[in-house]
Coordinates of C-alpha atoms and ligand atoms in Angstrom, one line a residue:
M1 CA 0.0 0.0 0.0
T2 CA 1.3 3.5 -0.8
P3 CA 2.1 5.3 2.4
I4 CA -0.1 8.3 3.2
D5 CA 1.6 11.6 2.5
L6 CA 0.0 13.6 5.3
V7 CA -2.4 13.2 8.1
I8 CA -4.2 16.2 9.5
T9 CA -5.1 15.1 13.0
N10 CA -7.2 16.4 15.8
G11 CA -9.6 18.6 13.6
R12 CA -13.2 19.5 13.8
I13 CA -14.2 18.5 10.3
L14 CA -16.8 20.4 8.3
D15 CA -17.6 18.3 5.3
G16 CA -18.9 21.3 3.2
C17 CA -22.4 19.8 2.7
G18 CA -24.0 21.7 5.5
N19 CA -23.5 19.1 8.2
P20 CA -22.3 20.1 11.7
W21 CA -18.6 19.4 12.4
F22 CA -17.3 16.1 13.8
W23 CA -13.9 15.2 15.3
G24 CA -11.6 13.4 12.9
D25 CA -8.3 12.8 11.1
L26 CA -8.0 13.3 7.4
A27 CA -5.4 11.6 5.2
I28 CA -4.0 13.0 2.0
Q29 CA -2.3 11.0 -0.7
G30 CA -1.3 12.0 -4.2
G31 CA -3.3 15.2 -4.1
R32 CA -6.5 13.6 -2.9
I33 CA -8.3 12.9 0.3
V34 CA -7.9 9.2 0.8
E35 CA -9.5 8.6 4.2
I36 CA -11.4 10.4 7.0
A37 CA -11.4 8.5 10.3
P38 CA -11.6 9.1 14.1
V39 CA -8.9 11.2 15.8
S40 CA -5.5 9.5 16.2
T41 CA -6.4 6.5 14.1
L42 CA -4.5 7.4 10.9
R43 CA -0.7 7.2 10.3
G44 CA 1.2 9.0 7.5
K45 CA 4.7 10.0 6.6
E46 CA 3.9 13.4 8.1
T47 CA 1.3 14.4 10.7
L48 CA -0.1 17.9 11.3
D49 CA -1.8 18.3 14.6
I50 CA -4.2 21.2 14.3
G51 CA -5.3 21.2 17.9
G52 CA -9.1 21.3 17.5
R53 CA -9.2 23.9 14.7
F54 CA -11.8 23.6 12.0
V55 CA -11.0 21.7 8.7
A56 CA -13.2 22.6 5.7
P57 CA -13.0 22.2 2.0
G58 CA -11.1 25.1 0.4
F59 CA -13.4 27.9 -0.5
I60 CA -14.6 28.2 -4.1
D61 CA -15.1 31.8 -5.2
I62 CA -17.6 31.6 -8.0
H63 CA -17.5 35.2 -9.1
T64 CA -14.1 36.9 -9.6
H65 CA -12.2 39.0 -12.1
S66 CA -8.8 37.5 -11.6
D67 CA -8.4 36.9 -15.3
L68 CA -5.3 39.1 -15.7
S69 CA -4.2 39.7 -12.1
I70 CA -3.6 36.0 -11.6
L71 CA -1.0 36.3 -14.4
V72 CA 0.7 39.2 -12.6
N73 CA 0.6 37.4 -9.2
R74 CA 0.4 33.6 -9.6
R75 CA 0.7 33.2 -5.9
A76 CA -2.9 34.5 -5.7
E77 CA -2.1 36.1 -2.3
S78 CA -5.3 37.8 -1.4
A79 CA -7.3 34.7 -2.3
I80 CA -5.3 32.0 -0.7
R81 CA -4.7 33.9 2.5
Q82 CA -8.5 33.8 3.1
G83 CA -8.7 30.1 2.4
V84 CA -9.9 30.3 -1.2
T85 CA -8.6 27.5 -3.4
T86 CA -10.5 28.0 -6.6
H87 CA -11.5 31.1 -8.5
V88 CA -14.0 31.3 -11.3
I89 CA -13.0 34.0 -13.8
G90 CA -14.5 35.4 -17.0
N91 CA -17.4 37.0 -15.2
C92 CA -19.6 39.9 -16.0
G93 CA -19.2 39.3 -19.7
M94 CA -15.5 39.9 -19.7
S95 CA -12.8 37.3 -20.4
P96 CA -9.5 38.1 -22.0
A97 CA -10.1 35.4 -24.6
P98 CA -11.0 34.9 -27.3
V99 CA -9.5 37.9 -28.8
A100 CA -9.2 38.9 -32.5
E101 CA -6.0 40.3 -33.9
T102 CA -7.9 43.2 -35.4
Y103 CA -9.3 44.4 -32.1
L104 CA -6.4 43.5 -29.8
T105 CA -5.7 47.2 -29.1
D106 CA -9.3 47.8 -28.0
M107 CA -9.3 44.7 -25.9
R108 CA -6.1 45.8 -24.1
Y109 CA -7.6 49.3 -23.5
Y110 CA -10.8 47.7 -22.2
W111 CA -8.8 45.9 -19.5
G112 CA -6.9 49.0 -18.5
P113 CA -3.3 49.5 -17.3
I114 CA -2.8 45.8 -16.3
S115 CA -2.8 45.0 -20.0
D116 CA 0.7 46.6 -20.2
Q117 CA 2.3 44.4 -17.5
S118 CA 5.0 42.2 -18.8
E119 CA 3.3 39.0 -17.4
V120 CA 0.2 39.8 -19.4
T121 CA 1.7 38.8 -22.7
W122 CA -1.5 38.8 -24.9
E123 CA 0.2 35.9 -26.8
W124 CA -3.1 34.0 -26.9
R125 CA -6.0 34.4 -29.3
T126 CA -8.2 31.5 -28.6
F127 CA -9.7 30.5 -25.3
D128 CA -7.7 27.3 -25.2
Q129 CA -4.5 29.2 -25.8
Y130 CA -5.3 31.5 -22.9
L131 CA -6.0 28.5 -20.5
K132 CA -2.6 27.1 -21.5
V133 CA -0.8 30.4 -20.7
L134 CA -2.6 30.4 -17.3
Q135 CA -1.4 26.8 -16.5
S136 CA 2.1 27.1 -17.9
G137 CA 3.5 29.5 -15.3
G138 CA 2.0 27.7 -12.3
L139 CA -0.8 28.9 -10.1
A140 CA -1.4 28.8 -6.3
I141 CA -5.1 28.2 -6.8
N142 CA -7.3 26.4 -9.2
I143 CA -9.0 28.4 -11.9
A144 CA -12.3 27.7 -13.7
S145 CA -13.3 30.1 -16.5
L146 CA -16.4 31.3 -18.2
A147 CA -16.4 32.6 -21.7
G148 CA -17.3 36.3 -21.6
H149 CA -20.0 37.6 -24.0
A150 CA -18.2 40.9 -24.3
A151 CA -15.1 39.2 -25.5
L152 CA -17.0 37.1 -28.1
R153 CA -18.7 40.3 -29.3
M154 CA -15.5 42.3 -29.4
A155 CA -13.7 39.6 -31.3
V156 CA -16.4 39.9 -34.0
M157 CA -17.7 43.4 -34.0
D158 CA -15.5 45.4 -31.6
L159 CA -17.5 47.7 -29.3
D160 CA -20.2 48.5 -31.9
D161 CA -23.6 49.2 -30.5
H162 CA -25.7 47.6 -33.3
A163 CA -27.2 44.2 -33.3
P164 CA -25.1 41.5 -34.9
T165 CA -25.9 40.6 -38.5
P166 CA -26.6 36.9 -39.0
P167 CA -23.0 36.1 -40.1
E168 CA -21.7 38.1 -37.1
L169 CA -23.9 36.1 -34.7
D170 CA -22.7 32.9 -36.4
Q171 CA -19.1 33.9 -35.8
M172 CA -19.8 34.6 -32.1
K173 CA -21.5 31.1 -31.8
E174 CA -18.4 29.5 -33.4
L175 CA -16.0 31.2 -31.0
L176 CA -18.3 30.2 -28.1
A177 CA -18.4 26.6 -29.2
E178 CA -14.6 26.7 -29.4
A179 CA -14.4 28.1 -25.9
M180 CA -16.8 25.5 -24.5
Q181 CA -14.8 22.7 -26.2
A182 CA -11.6 24.1 -24.6
G183 CA -13.3 23.8 -21.2
A184 CA -15.2 27.0 -20.4
F185 CA -17.9 26.3 -17.8
G186 CA -20.4 28.5 -19.5
L187 CA -21.2 32.0 -20.8
S188 CA -21.2 35.1 -18.8
T189 CA -22.8 38.5 -19.6
G190 CA -22.4 42.0 -18.3
L191 CA -25.6 43.7 -19.5
V192 CA -24.9 47.1 -18.0
Y193 CA -21.5 47.4 -19.5
P194 CA -20.5 48.1 -23.1
P195 CA -20.8 46.1 -25.3
G196 CA -23.1 43.8 -23.3
C197 CA -25.6 46.5 -22.8
F198 CA -26.0 46.7 -26.6
A199 CA -27.1 43.1 -26.9
S200 CA -30.7 42.0 -27.0
T201 CA -32.2 39.1 -25.0
D202 CA -32.5 37.2 -28.3
E203 CA -28.8 37.5 -29.0
I204 CA -28.0 36.1 -25.5
I205 CA -30.5 33.3 -25.9
A206 CA -28.9 32.3 -29.3
L207 CA -25.5 32.1 -27.6
C208 CA -26.9 30.2 -24.6
Q209 CA -28.2 27.6 -27.0
V210 CA -24.6 26.9 -27.9
V211 CA -23.8 26.6 -24.2
A212 CA -26.6 24.1 -23.9
R213 CA -25.0 21.7 -26.3
Y214 CA -22.0 21.5 -23.9
H215 CA -24.1 21.4 -20.7
G216 CA -22.6 24.7 -19.4
L217 CA -24.3 27.4 -17.4
Y218 CA -25.3 31.0 -17.9
A219 CA -23.9 33.5 -15.4
S220 CA -25.2 37.1 -15.7
H221 CA -24.5 40.5 -14.3
I222 CA -28.1 41.4 -15.1
R223 CA -29.4 44.4 -17.1
G224 CA -29.8 46.8 -14.2
E225 CA -29.6 46.1 -10.4
R226 CA -31.6 49.0 -9.2
E227 CA -34.8 50.4 -10.7
T228 CA -35.0 47.6 -13.2
I229 CA -33.8 44.7 -11.0
L230 CA -37.0 42.6 -11.3
E231 CA -37.2 42.9 -15.0
A232 CA -33.5 42.1 -15.3
V233 CA -33.8 39.0 -13.1
A234 CA -36.8 37.9 -15.1
E235 CA -34.7 38.4 -18.3
A236 CA -31.9 36.2 -17.0
I237 CA -34.4 33.5 -16.0
T238 CA -36.1 33.6 -19.4
T239 CA -32.8 33.4 -21.1
G240 CA -31.9 30.2 -19.2
R241 CA -35.4 28.7 -19.8
E242 CA -35.4 29.4 -23.5
A243 CA -31.9 27.9 -23.9
G244 CA -32.5 25.1 -21.4
I245 CA -29.5 25.8 -19.2
P246 CA -28.9 26.6 -15.5
V247 CA -28.7 30.3 -14.6
Q248 CA -26.4 31.9 -12.0
I249 CA -27.5 35.4 -11.2
S250 CA -24.3 37.3 -10.2
H251 CA -23.8 39.5 -7.1
N252 CA -27.5 40.0 -6.9
A253 CA -28.0 42.5 -4.1
P254 CA -30.4 45.3 -5.0
K255 CA -28.4 48.5 -5.3
F256 CA -29.5 52.0 -4.2
G257 CA -32.5 53.0 -6.2
A258 CA -34.1 49.6 -6.3
P259 CA -37.9 49.7 -5.6
C260 CA -37.8 46.6 -3.3
D261 CA -35.5 44.7 -1.0
A262 CA -33.8 41.4 -1.8
T263 CA -36.8 39.3 -1.0
A264 CA -38.4 40.4 -4.2
N265 CA -35.6 39.3 -6.6
L266 CA -35.2 36.1 -4.6
R267 CA -39.0 35.4 -5.0
L268 CA -38.5 35.3 -8.7
V269 CA -35.7 32.8 -8.2
E270 CA -37.9 30.7 -6.0
E271 CA -40.8 30.8 -8.5
A272 CA -38.5 29.7 -11.3
R273 CA -37.1 26.8 -9.1
A274 CA -40.7 25.8 -8.2
R275 CA -41.4 25.5 -11.9
G276 CA -38.4 23.2 -12.2
Q277 CA -35.8 25.6 -13.5
D278 CA -32.3 25.5 -12.0
V279 CA -31.6 29.1 -11.0
T280 CA -29.1 30.1 -8.3
V281 CA -27.6 33.3 -7.0
D282 CA -24.3 34.6 -5.6
N283 CA -23.5 37.6 -3.6
D284 CA -20.7 39.4 -1.8
I285 CA -21.0 41.0 1.7
H286 CA -19.6 44.4 1.0
T287 CA -21.8 47.5 0.7
D288 CA -19.3 49.5 -1.4
L289 CA -17.4 49.5 -4.6
A290 CA -14.6 51.9 -5.7
P291 CA -14.7 52.4 -9.4
A292 CA -13.3 55.3 -11.4
L293 CA -15.7 58.2 -11.3
A294 CA -15.7 58.0 -15.1
D295 CA -17.3 54.6 -14.9
G296 CA -20.5 56.3 -13.9
L297 CA -20.7 58.1 -17.3
P298 CA -23.2 56.8 -19.9
Q299 CA -21.9 53.6 -21.5
H300 CA -21.6 55.0 -25.0
I301 CA -18.9 57.4 -24.0
Q302 CA -17.0 55.3 -21.4
D303 CA -14.8 53.5 -23.8
R304 CA -13.7 56.6 -25.6
P305 CA -10.1 58.0 -25.0
I306 CA -10.0 60.1 -21.9
I307 CA -9.1 63.2 -23.9
E308 CA -12.4 62.9 -25.8
I309 CA -14.3 62.4 -22.5
V310 CA -12.7 65.5 -21.0
A311 CA -13.5 67.5 -24.1
L312 CA -17.2 66.5 -23.9
L313 CA -17.3 67.4 -20.2
Q314 CA -15.8 70.8 -20.9
A315 CA -18.4 71.7 -23.5
S316 CA -21.4 73.0 -21.6
E317 CA -24.0 71.6 -23.9
A318 CA -22.5 68.1 -23.9
R319 CA -22.1 68.3 -20.1
C320 CA -25.8 69.1 -19.7
Q321 CA -26.8 66.2 -22.0
I322 CA -24.6 63.7 -20.2
R323 CA -26.0 64.8 -16.9
E324 CA -29.5 64.3 -18.3
E325 CA -28.6 60.8 -19.6
I326 CA -27.3 59.8 -16.2
V327 CA -30.4 61.0 -14.4
L328 CA -32.8 59.3 -17.0
D329 CA -30.7 56.1 -17.0
R330 CA -32.6 54.8 -20.0
K331 CA -30.0 52.1 -20.7
P332 CA -29.5 51.1 -17.0
A333 CA -25.9 51.9 -16.0
F334 CA -24.0 49.8 -13.4
G335 CA -25.1 49.8 -9.8
P336 CA -23.0 52.7 -8.3
A337 CA -24.4 55.2 -10.9
G338 CA -27.7 55.1 -9.0
L339 CA -26.0 57.3 -6.4
L340 CA -25.4 59.9 -9.1
R341 CA -28.9 59.6 -10.4
H342 CA -30.5 60.0 -7.0
G343 CA -28.1 62.7 -5.8
Q344 CA -26.7 60.6 -3.0
W345 CA -23.5 62.7 -2.9
H346 CA -22.8 61.9 0.8
R347 CA -22.4 58.2 -0.1
I348 CA -19.5 58.9 -2.6
T349 CA -16.2 59.3 -0.9
L350 CA -13.0 60.2 -2.8
L351 CA -10.3 57.6 -2.7
H352 CA -7.8 58.6 -5.4
A353 CA -7.4 62.0 -7.2
P354 CA -3.7 62.6 -7.8
K355 CA -4.3 66.1 -9.4
T356 CA -6.5 67.3 -6.6
P357 CA -5.2 65.5 -3.4
E358 CA -7.1 67.8 -1.2
V359 CA -10.4 66.0 -1.9
I360 CA -9.3 62.6 -0.8
G361 CA -11.3 61.2 2.1
K362 CA -14.2 63.7 1.5
T363 CA -17.6 63.0 0.1
L364 CA -18.8 64.7 -3.1
L365 CA -21.3 66.5 -0.9
T366 CA -18.6 68.0 1.3
I367 CA -16.4 68.9 -1.6
A368 CA -19.3 70.6 -3.3
S369 CA -20.1 72.7 -0.3
E370 CA -16.4 73.6 0.2
W371 CA -16.1 74.7 -3.4
G372 CA -19.5 76.3 -3.5
R373 CA -20.4 74.2 -6.6
D374 CA -23.2 71.9 -7.7
P375 CA -22.2 68.3 -6.8
F376 CA -22.8 67.1 -10.3
D377 CA -20.4 69.7 -11.6
V378 CA -17.8 68.7 -9.0
Y379 CA -18.3 65.1 -10.2
F380 CA -17.5 66.1 -13.8
D381 CA -14.7 68.5 -12.8
L382 CA -12.9 65.8 -10.9
I383 CA -13.0 63.6 -14.0
I384 CA -11.6 66.5 -16.1
E385 CA -8.8 67.0 -13.6
N386 CA -7.9 63.4 -12.9
G387 CA -9.1 61.4 -15.8
H388 CA -9.5 57.7 -15.0
E389 CA -7.4 58.1 -11.9
A390 CA -10.2 59.8 -10.0
E391 CA -11.7 56.9 -8.0
A392 CA -14.3 57.0 -5.2
I393 CA -15.9 54.6 -2.8
F394 CA -19.6 54.3 -3.7
D395 CA -21.7 53.1 -0.7
Y396 CA -24.6 51.8 -2.7
I397 CA -25.9 48.6 -1.0
D398 CA -28.0 48.4 2.1
E399 CA -26.5 45.9 4.5
A400 CA -30.0 44.6 5.4
N401 CA -30.1 43.1 1.8
I402 CA -26.9 41.4 2.4
R403 CA -28.3 39.6 5.4
I404 CA -31.4 38.6 3.5
L405 CA -29.3 37.1 0.7
L406 CA -26.9 35.4 3.1
Q407 CA -29.8 33.5 4.7
H408 CA -31.4 32.3 1.5
P409 CA -30.5 28.7 0.7
A410 CA -30.1 29.4 -3.1
V411 CA -27.5 32.1 -2.5
M412 CA -23.8 31.2 -2.4
I413 CA -21.0 33.5 -1.3
C414 CA -18.7 35.2 -3.9
S415 CA -16.2 38.0 -3.6
D416 CA -16.7 39.8 -7.0
G417 CA -13.0 40.7 -6.4
E418 CA -9.8 39.5 -7.9
A419 CA -6.5 37.9 -6.8
L420 CA -4.5 40.9 -5.5
A421 CA -1.3 41.3 -3.6
P422 CA -0.1 44.1 -1.2
Y423 CA 3.0 44.6 -3.3
G424 CA 4.1 45.2 -6.8
F425 CA 1.9 46.4 -9.6
L426 CA -1.3 45.1 -8.0
N427 CA -0.7 47.5 -5.1
D428 CA 0.4 50.6 -7.1
P429 CA -1.6 52.4 -6.0
P430 CA -3.4 50.1 -3.6
P431 CA -6.8 49.3 -5.1
Y432 CA -9.9 49.6 -2.8
S433 CA -11.2 46.0 -3.0
P434 CA -12.1 44.8 0.5
C435 CA -13.9 41.8 -1.0
S436 CA -10.6 40.6 -2.6
Y437 CA -8.9 40.4 0.8
G438 CA -11.7 39.9 3.3
E439 CA -14.8 38.3 1.8
F440 CA -14.8 34.8 3.2
T441 CA -13.1 35.7 6.5
G442 CA -15.6 38.6 6.7
V443 CA -18.5 36.2 6.5
L444 CA -17.0 34.0 9.2
E445 CA -16.1 36.9 11.5
R446 CA -19.2 39.1 11.2
Y447 CA -22.1 36.9 10.1
V448 CA -21.2 33.6 11.7
R449 CA -19.3 34.5 14.9
N450 CA -20.0 38.0 16.0
Q451 CA -23.7 38.6 15.0
P452 CA -24.8 35.2 13.7
V453 CA -26.9 35.4 10.6
L454 CA -26.2 31.9 9.5
T455 CA -24.6 28.8 11.1
L456 CA -21.0 27.9 10.5
Q457 CA -21.9 24.8 8.5
E458 CA -24.3 26.7 6.3
A459 CA -21.7 29.5 5.7
I460 CA -19.2 26.8 4.7
R461 CA -21.7 25.0 2.4
K462 CA -22.2 28.3 0.6
M463 CA -18.5 28.7 0.1
T464 CA -17.7 25.1 -0.9
S465 CA -20.1 22.3 -2.0
F466 CA -22.7 24.6 -3.3
P467 CA -20.5 26.5 -5.8
A468 CA -18.8 23.2 -6.6
Q469 CA -22.2 21.7 -7.5
R470 CA -23.0 24.7 -9.6
L471 CA -19.9 24.1 -11.6
R472 CA -20.4 20.3 -11.6
L473 CA -17.1 19.9 -9.9
M474 CA -18.3 16.9 -7.9
D475 CA -14.9 16.0 -6.6
R476 CA -14.2 19.4 -5.0
G477 CA -15.9 21.5 -2.4
V478 CA -16.4 18.5 0.0
L479 CA -14.3 16.6 2.4
R480 CA -14.8 13.0 1.3
A481 CA -12.4 10.1 0.4
G482 CA -11.7 10.5 -3.3
A483 CA -12.2 14.3 -3.5
W484 CA -9.3 16.6 -4.4
A485 CA -7.5 17.8 -1.2
D486 CA -8.4 21.5 -1.4
I487 CA -8.5 22.2 2.3
V488 CA -8.6 25.1 4.7
V489 CA -7.7 24.9 8.4
F490 CA -8.9 27.9 10.5
N491 CA -9.4 29.1 14.0
L492 CA -12.9 30.7 14.2
E493 CA -12.0 32.6 17.4
R494 CA -9.1 34.3 15.7
I495 CA -10.7 35.0 12.3
H496 CA -10.3 38.6 11.6
D497 CA -10.9 40.5 8.3
R498 CA -8.6 43.5 8.0
A499 CA -9.8 44.8 4.7
T500 CA -13.4 46.0 5.3
N501 CA -14.3 49.6 6.0
L502 CA -17.8 50.3 7.3
F503 CA -20.0 53.2 6.1
P504 CA -19.9 56.1 7.0
H505 CA -16.1 56.3 6.3
H506 CA -13.6 58.3 8.3
Y507 CA -10.4 59.3 6.6
P508 CA -7.8 57.8 6.9
F509 CA -9.8 54.6 6.2
E510 CA -9.3 52.1 9.0
N511 CA -8.6 49.0 7.0
Y512 CA -7.0 50.6 3.9
P513 CA -4.5 49.8 2.4
H514 CA -5.8 46.3 3.0
C515 CA -4.1 43.6 5.0
Y516 CA -4.4 39.8 4.9
P517 CA -6.9 38.4 7.3
E518 CA -6.0 36.6 10.5
G519 CA -7.0 33.1 11.6
I520 CA -6.5 31.1 8.4
D521 CA -3.7 28.8 9.5
Y522 CA -3.2 26.3 6.7
V523 CA -4.5 26.0 3.1
F524 CA -3.9 23.1 0.8
V525 CA -4.5 23.0 -2.9
N526 CA -4.5 19.6 -4.6
G527 CA -2.9 18.2 -1.5
V528 CA 0.0 20.7 -1.4
M529 CA 0.4 23.2 1.5
V530 CA 0.2 26.7 0.1
V531 CA -0.4 28.5 3.4
D532 CA 1.6 27.3 6.4
R533 CA 0.9 29.0 9.7
E534 CA -0.5 32.0 7.9
Q535 CA 2.4 32.3 5.6
H536 CA 2.5 31.6 1.8
S537 CA 4.8 28.7 1.1
G538 CA 5.4 29.7 -2.5
A539 CA 3.9 26.5 -3.8
L540 CA 2.0 26.7 -7.1
P541 CA -0.1 23.5 -7.2
G542 CA -3.2 25.0 -8.7
K543 CA -4.8 23.6 -11.8
V544 CA -6.7 25.1 -14.7
L545 CA -10.0 23.3 -14.4
R546 CA -11.7 22.5 -17.7
H547 CA -15.3 21.8 -17.9
R548 CA -15.8 18.3 -19.1
A549 CA -18.9 18.4 -21.2
G550 CA -18.5 15.3 -23.2
V551 CA -19.5 15.4 -26.8
P552 CA -21.9 18.1 -27.9
L553 CA -25.5 16.9 -28.4
Ligands
LIG601 ZN1 -20.5 42.3 -12.3

């Protein structure tokens, strides 16, 4: 018999399926869990006594944007330090592949300054080539990828706002089939962002029919998460029903401006499930987001060069028109823009503004009163002064909705962040992304331990077996003999998120720049220790996971 590599002994085992913990030993051999048995009954070449800490499956983050950042930091610092062992990328319509030679420049611009990092080689064109680049340099965590609708559309018709012609749609379908064959887990959309916002429901259904042939899923950042949230959830459900595929509604908290609380969108999900349709939801626990101020501008001008945007904002007629477009929101813009639309200037706090440093830490309301200017004009002027470098914290989600979502059985936990590191390019300047550093530990600290909203085993289920089931990764997300040894060992009493800042903010922000959380002692990926006593071991045992769909129908 092959000797066991490692026995984790003296642990309180949470199997990931929602069951309460039990005492046990867990044996790892060849990257997999080979046995789970009573304490002190297993022997291996090495033994790790964890002194009663919890042992759970490594967390699976079903909604991230690590597509390029993982190339820059393959150690996946901010993810692994909070016990995350798998990231799903390609969300909100955006994946860096496929990409067409003709539109490569636009694609790079779309992804922003990270595109110019030396690790981001853009040597791939197809989805398969991108996955190979991901795997070739080693990864600390596993990666599963969705094919982004925006990428497919840009590869065929760039950022055009018209409907695809039949040949263009056929080309998109071909690229999608190629991505699914390469191992994409499904299709994602971002229907508030360009170019996703230019696509009709029929266009998305036609593409989802391709996904159906490969038994993939449809994940959507829906068409409006505020005033139109119910119509947008209904559209996602219709899309899945028409194409006959499961639907994952991404980060589905209602944002400021929504006419209802989260029970209303969840009711639509429940009704669909009652009719036999497989619809699930994910959500992150942060009430804020820190985009560039320019991201709140109408979609059709966002992707223009900043020099053109500035020129428009300087022309008084164009400025008036842009203001009106933001207020009317006819083509629903992303969530934070609701604060502009509804004049919630006290909920927008300046974070970066290199040309006007005196505004940092102040709300747009305060700046407007200090400058004696209309807040909307201050908003535009800060973009004129600082371009894309003007960034602000938008507090646009009511925490009550986060609690409602956390308690619903069909909602899993995601970060909506990305793999970051507090050094190098990914920290220059430090991005405001508390979810990237403190999502899973934040849930455990605040919503399980301090003010319980859900039980420990239910929180763990929402971080492990549930997202694994959604991806049909049946040998991950659980602690069972035969499953891959993606494992986190943590001390619930010590769990502490050091990245989250609660609203209202006080400058300097308490947990910014972000720090790694405390209390995550050991993390294993495919049986290899990546976090050892809260330190990164440097190991890169992660795998690119490819969806095994079998032959198309
Ligand atoms: Zn999104």
